[in-house]
Tab-separated table of C-alpha atoms in Angstrom:
chain	number	residue	atom	x	y	z
B	1	MET	CA	139.162	163.872	50.921
B	2	GLU	CA	137.142	166.204	53.121
B	3	LEU	CA	135.286	165.207	56.258
B	4	PRO	CA	131.520	164.804	56.005
B	5	LYS	CA	129.773	167.718	57.732
B	6	ASN	CA	127.774	165.360	59.956
B	7	LEU	CA	130.712	163.125	60.957
B	8	ASN	CA	130.257	163.872	64.653
B	9	ASP	CA	126.692	162.545	64.470
B	10	LEU	CA	127.768	159.472	62.507
B	11	ILE	CA	130.500	158.438	64.940
B	12	GLN	CA	127.961	158.069	67.743
B	13	ASP	CA	126.782	154.784	66.223
B	14	GLN	CA	129.427	152.035	66.436
B	15	LYS	CA	128.185	150.137	63.378
B	16	THR	CA	128.146	153.266	61.213
B	17	ARG	CA	131.518	154.350	62.593
B	18	ARG	CA	133.091	150.998	61.725
B	19	GLU	CA	131.574	151.021	58.236
B	20	LEU	CA	132.856	154.544	57.536
B	21	THR	CA	136.344	153.957	58.884
B	22	TYR	CA	136.817	150.439	57.489
B	23	GLY	CA	137.927	151.547	54.027
B	24	SER	CA	139.383	154.939	54.888
B	25	HIS	CA	142.481	155.528	56.955
B	26	PHE	CA	141.698	159.243	56.643
B	27	LEU	CA	138.285	158.809	58.304
B	28	PHE	CA	139.725	156.326	60.823
B	29	PHE	CA	142.292	158.899	61.929
B	30	HIS	CA	139.818	161.770	62.049
B	31	THR	CA	137.373	159.629	64.028
B	32	TYR	CA	139.660	157.892	66.545
B	33	PHE	CA	142.615	160.286	66.693
B	34	SER	CA	140.827	163.632	66.411
B	35	HIS	CA	142.392	164.718	69.718
B	36	TYR	CA	145.724	165.016	67.842
B	37	ILE	CA	144.317	167.422	65.259
B	38	ASP	CA	145.147	171.077	65.906
B	39	CYS	CA	144.492	172.490	62.447
B	40	LYS	CA	143.077	171.597	59.048
B	41	THR	CA	144.618	168.501	57.460
B	42	ALA	CA	147.364	169.606	55.060
B	43	ASP	CA	147.594	168.326	51.493
B	44	PHE	CA	150.804	166.382	52.226
B	45	GLN	CA	149.038	164.654	55.142
B	46	LYS	CA	146.103	163.787	52.874
B	47	GLU	CA	148.666	162.253	50.509
B	48	MET	CA	150.015	160.112	53.394
B	49	PHE	CA	146.497	158.806	54.046
B	50	SER	CA	145.938	158.201	50.340
B	51	LEU	CA	149.161	156.189	50.063
B	52	THR	CA	148.223	154.003	53.037
B	53	GLU	CA	144.789	153.325	51.521
B	54	ASP	CA	146.165	152.348	48.082
B	55	MET	CA	146.625	148.575	48.257
B	56	SER	CA	148.566	148.538	44.970
B	57	VAL	CA	151.408	150.478	46.630
B	58	LYS	CA	153.783	147.920	48.165
B	59	SER	CA	156.465	150.254	49.538
B	60	ILE	CA	156.199	153.814	50.779
B	61	VAL	CA	158.952	156.170	51.894
B	62	ILE	CA	157.801	159.317	53.663
B	63	VAL	CA	160.251	162.086	54.478
B	64	ALA	CA	158.683	165.013	56.299
B	65	PHE	CA	159.628	167.753	58.707
B	66	ARG	CA	159.469	167.100	62.426
B	67	GLY	CA	156.059	167.958	63.829
B	68	SER	CA	154.305	167.064	60.559
B	69	GLY	CA	152.159	164.377	62.193
B	70	LYS	CA	154.075	161.597	60.450
B	71	SER	CA	154.630	159.472	63.568
B	72	THR	CA	151.070	159.886	64.817
B	73	ILE	CA	149.619	159.008	61.419
B	74	MET	CA	152.061	156.281	60.374
B	75	ASN	CA	153.204	154.707	63.682
B	76	MET	CA	150.001	154.911	65.739
B	77	SER	CA	146.962	155.243	63.513
B	78	PHE	CA	148.132	153.252	60.476
B	79	PRO	CA	148.978	149.999	62.323
B	80	LEU	CA	145.590	150.029	64.056
B	81	TRP	CA	143.660	150.878	60.873
B	82	SER	CA	145.600	148.156	59.028
B	83	ILE	CA	144.231	145.631	61.527
B	84	LEU	CA	140.731	147.009	62.089
B	85	GLY	CA	140.178	148.366	58.582
B	86	LYS	CA	140.211	147.125	55.016
B	87	PRO	CA	143.769	145.734	54.914
B	88	GLN	CA	142.856	143.241	57.699
B	89	CYS	CA	146.509	142.743	58.638
B	90	LYS	CA	147.259	139.994	61.112
B	91	TYR	CA	150.874	140.799	61.894
B	92	VAL	CA	152.297	144.328	61.941
B	93	ILE	CA	155.906	145.071	62.851
B	94	ILE	CA	157.100	148.533	63.843
B	95	VAL	CA	160.870	148.981	63.639
B	96	GLY	CA	162.454	151.780	65.653
B	97	LEU	CA	166.023	153.012	65.476
B	98	THR	CA	166.618	151.801	69.051
B	99	GLN	CA	164.879	149.330	71.321
B	100	GLY	CA	163.694	152.226	73.480
B	101	GLN	CA	162.195	154.013	70.488
B	102	ALA	CA	160.464	150.832	69.324
B	103	LYS	CA	159.014	150.294	72.786
B	104	ARG	CA	157.780	153.919	72.886
B	105	HIS	CA	155.912	153.412	69.594
B	106	LEU	CA	154.134	150.391	71.044
B	107	LYS	CA	153.528	152.193	74.349
B	108	ASN	CA	151.824	155.041	72.459
B	109	ILE	CA	149.491	152.556	70.749
B	110	LYS	CA	148.831	150.807	74.059
B	111	GLN	CA	148.003	154.125	75.748
B	112	GLU	CA	145.497	154.901	72.996
B	113	LEU	CA	143.873	151.498	73.414
B	114	GLU	CA	143.649	151.994	77.183
B	115	ASN	CA	142.610	155.656	77.287
B	116	ASN	CA	140.801	156.333	74.011
B	117	GLN	CA	137.315	155.177	74.960
B	118	LEU	CA	135.986	155.172	71.397
B	119	LEU	CA	138.927	153.126	70.121
B	120	LYS	CA	138.815	150.826	73.151
B	121	ALA	CA	135.118	150.109	72.641
B	122	ASP	CA	135.736	149.061	69.034
B	123	LEU	CA	138.956	147.057	69.465
B	124	GLY	CA	138.320	145.436	72.803
B	125	PRO	CA	140.882	143.867	75.183
B	126	PHE	CA	144.515	143.252	74.329
B	127	ASN	CA	147.614	141.770	75.970
B	128	GLU	CA	151.186	143.022	76.024
B	129	ILE	CA	153.825	140.304	75.862
B	130	GLU	CA	157.589	140.559	76.292
B	131	ASN	CA	159.210	137.656	74.487
B	132	ASP	CA	162.635	136.033	74.392
B	133	TRP	CA	163.942	138.312	71.643
B	134	SER	CA	163.399	141.460	73.732
B	135	SER	CA	160.812	142.686	71.290
B	136	TYR	CA	157.503	143.919	72.542
B	137	THR	CA	154.130	142.693	71.367
B	138	LEU	CA	150.566	143.889	71.603
B	139	GLU	CA	147.824	141.416	70.741
B	140	ILE	CA	144.248	142.057	69.694
B	141	PRO	CA	142.908	138.530	70.269
B	142	GLU	CA	139.399	138.943	68.903
B	143	LEU	CA	140.912	139.892	65.539
B	144	GLY	CA	143.749	137.351	65.725
B	145	ALA	CA	146.175	140.234	65.198
B	146	ARG	CA	149.498	141.265	66.643
B	147	ILE	CA	151.676	144.378	66.599
B	148	THR	CA	155.338	143.813	67.450
B	149	ALA	CA	157.918	146.550	68.016
B	150	VAL	CA	161.610	145.828	67.472
B	151	SER	CA	164.785	147.840	67.067
B	152	ILE	CA	166.524	148.153	63.729
B	153	ASP	CA	169.340	145.841	64.878
B	154	GLN	CA	166.980	142.938	65.641
B	155	SER	CA	166.346	140.368	62.939
B	156	ILE	CA	162.737	139.722	61.977
B	157	ARG	CA	163.595	137.124	59.374
B	158	GLY	CA	161.391	134.065	59.737
B	159	THR	CA	159.148	135.624	62.364
B	160	ARG	CA	155.490	134.574	62.464
B	161	HIS	CA	152.273	135.143	64.347
B	162	GLY	CA	150.701	131.705	64.124
B	163	SER	CA	150.558	130.997	60.402
B	164	HIS	CA	150.961	134.691	59.520
B	165	ARG	CA	154.192	136.274	58.402
B	166	PRO	CA	154.414	140.062	58.814
B	167	ASP	CA	152.054	141.679	56.337
B	168	LEU	CA	152.989	145.264	57.256
B	169	ILE	CA	156.390	146.549	58.364
B	170	ILE	CA	156.822	150.176	59.411
B	171	CYS	CA	160.364	151.513	59.893
B	172	ASP	CA	160.637	154.854	61.673
B	173	ASP	CA	163.869	156.794	61.105
B	174	PRO	CA	165.437	153.745	59.408
B	175	THR	CA	168.887	155.220	58.977
B	176	GLU	CA	171.210	157.149	61.197
B	177	ILE	CA	171.887	159.561	58.349
B	178	HIS	CA	171.211	163.077	59.575
B	179	LEU	CA	168.359	164.605	57.603
B	180	GLY	CA	168.372	167.993	59.314
B	181	GLU	CA	164.861	168.898	60.383
B	182	ARG	CA	163.355	165.999	58.419
B	183	SER	CA	162.978	162.354	59.287
B	184	ALA	CA	161.896	159.320	57.318
B	185	CYS	CA	159.265	156.658	57.669
B	186	VAL	CA	159.404	153.578	55.434
B	187	ILE	CA	156.422	151.302	54.964
B	188	GLY	CA	156.596	147.831	53.433
B	189	ARG	CA	153.619	145.578	53.057
B	190	GLN	CA	152.808	142.174	51.714
B	191	TRP	CA	149.239	141.588	50.615
B	192	GLY	CA	148.218	138.023	49.953
């Protein structure tokens, strides 16, 4: 997918921006996270976006070299698009190798929501909550959605957000197996 030539004009209007980005993680990323883009989107990155947009795909494993944009695309942009966009997720869990890593993933999302004026205008206020299980949670109340970050050694079995079980789970570097200059990102989702 290539960007429309007049995208910069289109993103000035919130309604148009939301309509364009609703069904396309690719457009969502290029609209709200354009400050992370240093060069033309590579084919393997386009494939990452395509996989996240394909609702028939229930599990995704992405192994890519460090610096490939995997964490920015899959750990920051994808959870937010999954809530704001077509998937309409209500409960996203991000699993990091350590508690510190999990918290950093959530902190990165929180910083975008606080400092990215375009994203902030569309998503509105949120609350960070530290709960009894030492996981960290970010809520987007007007959408009834939650993003929770946990470490790989914390159990998420039985966890809920109101009546919602996790409908998207993202595991970053899920194993301690050394992959050289590559790392993995595993996505699991439950639709309906």
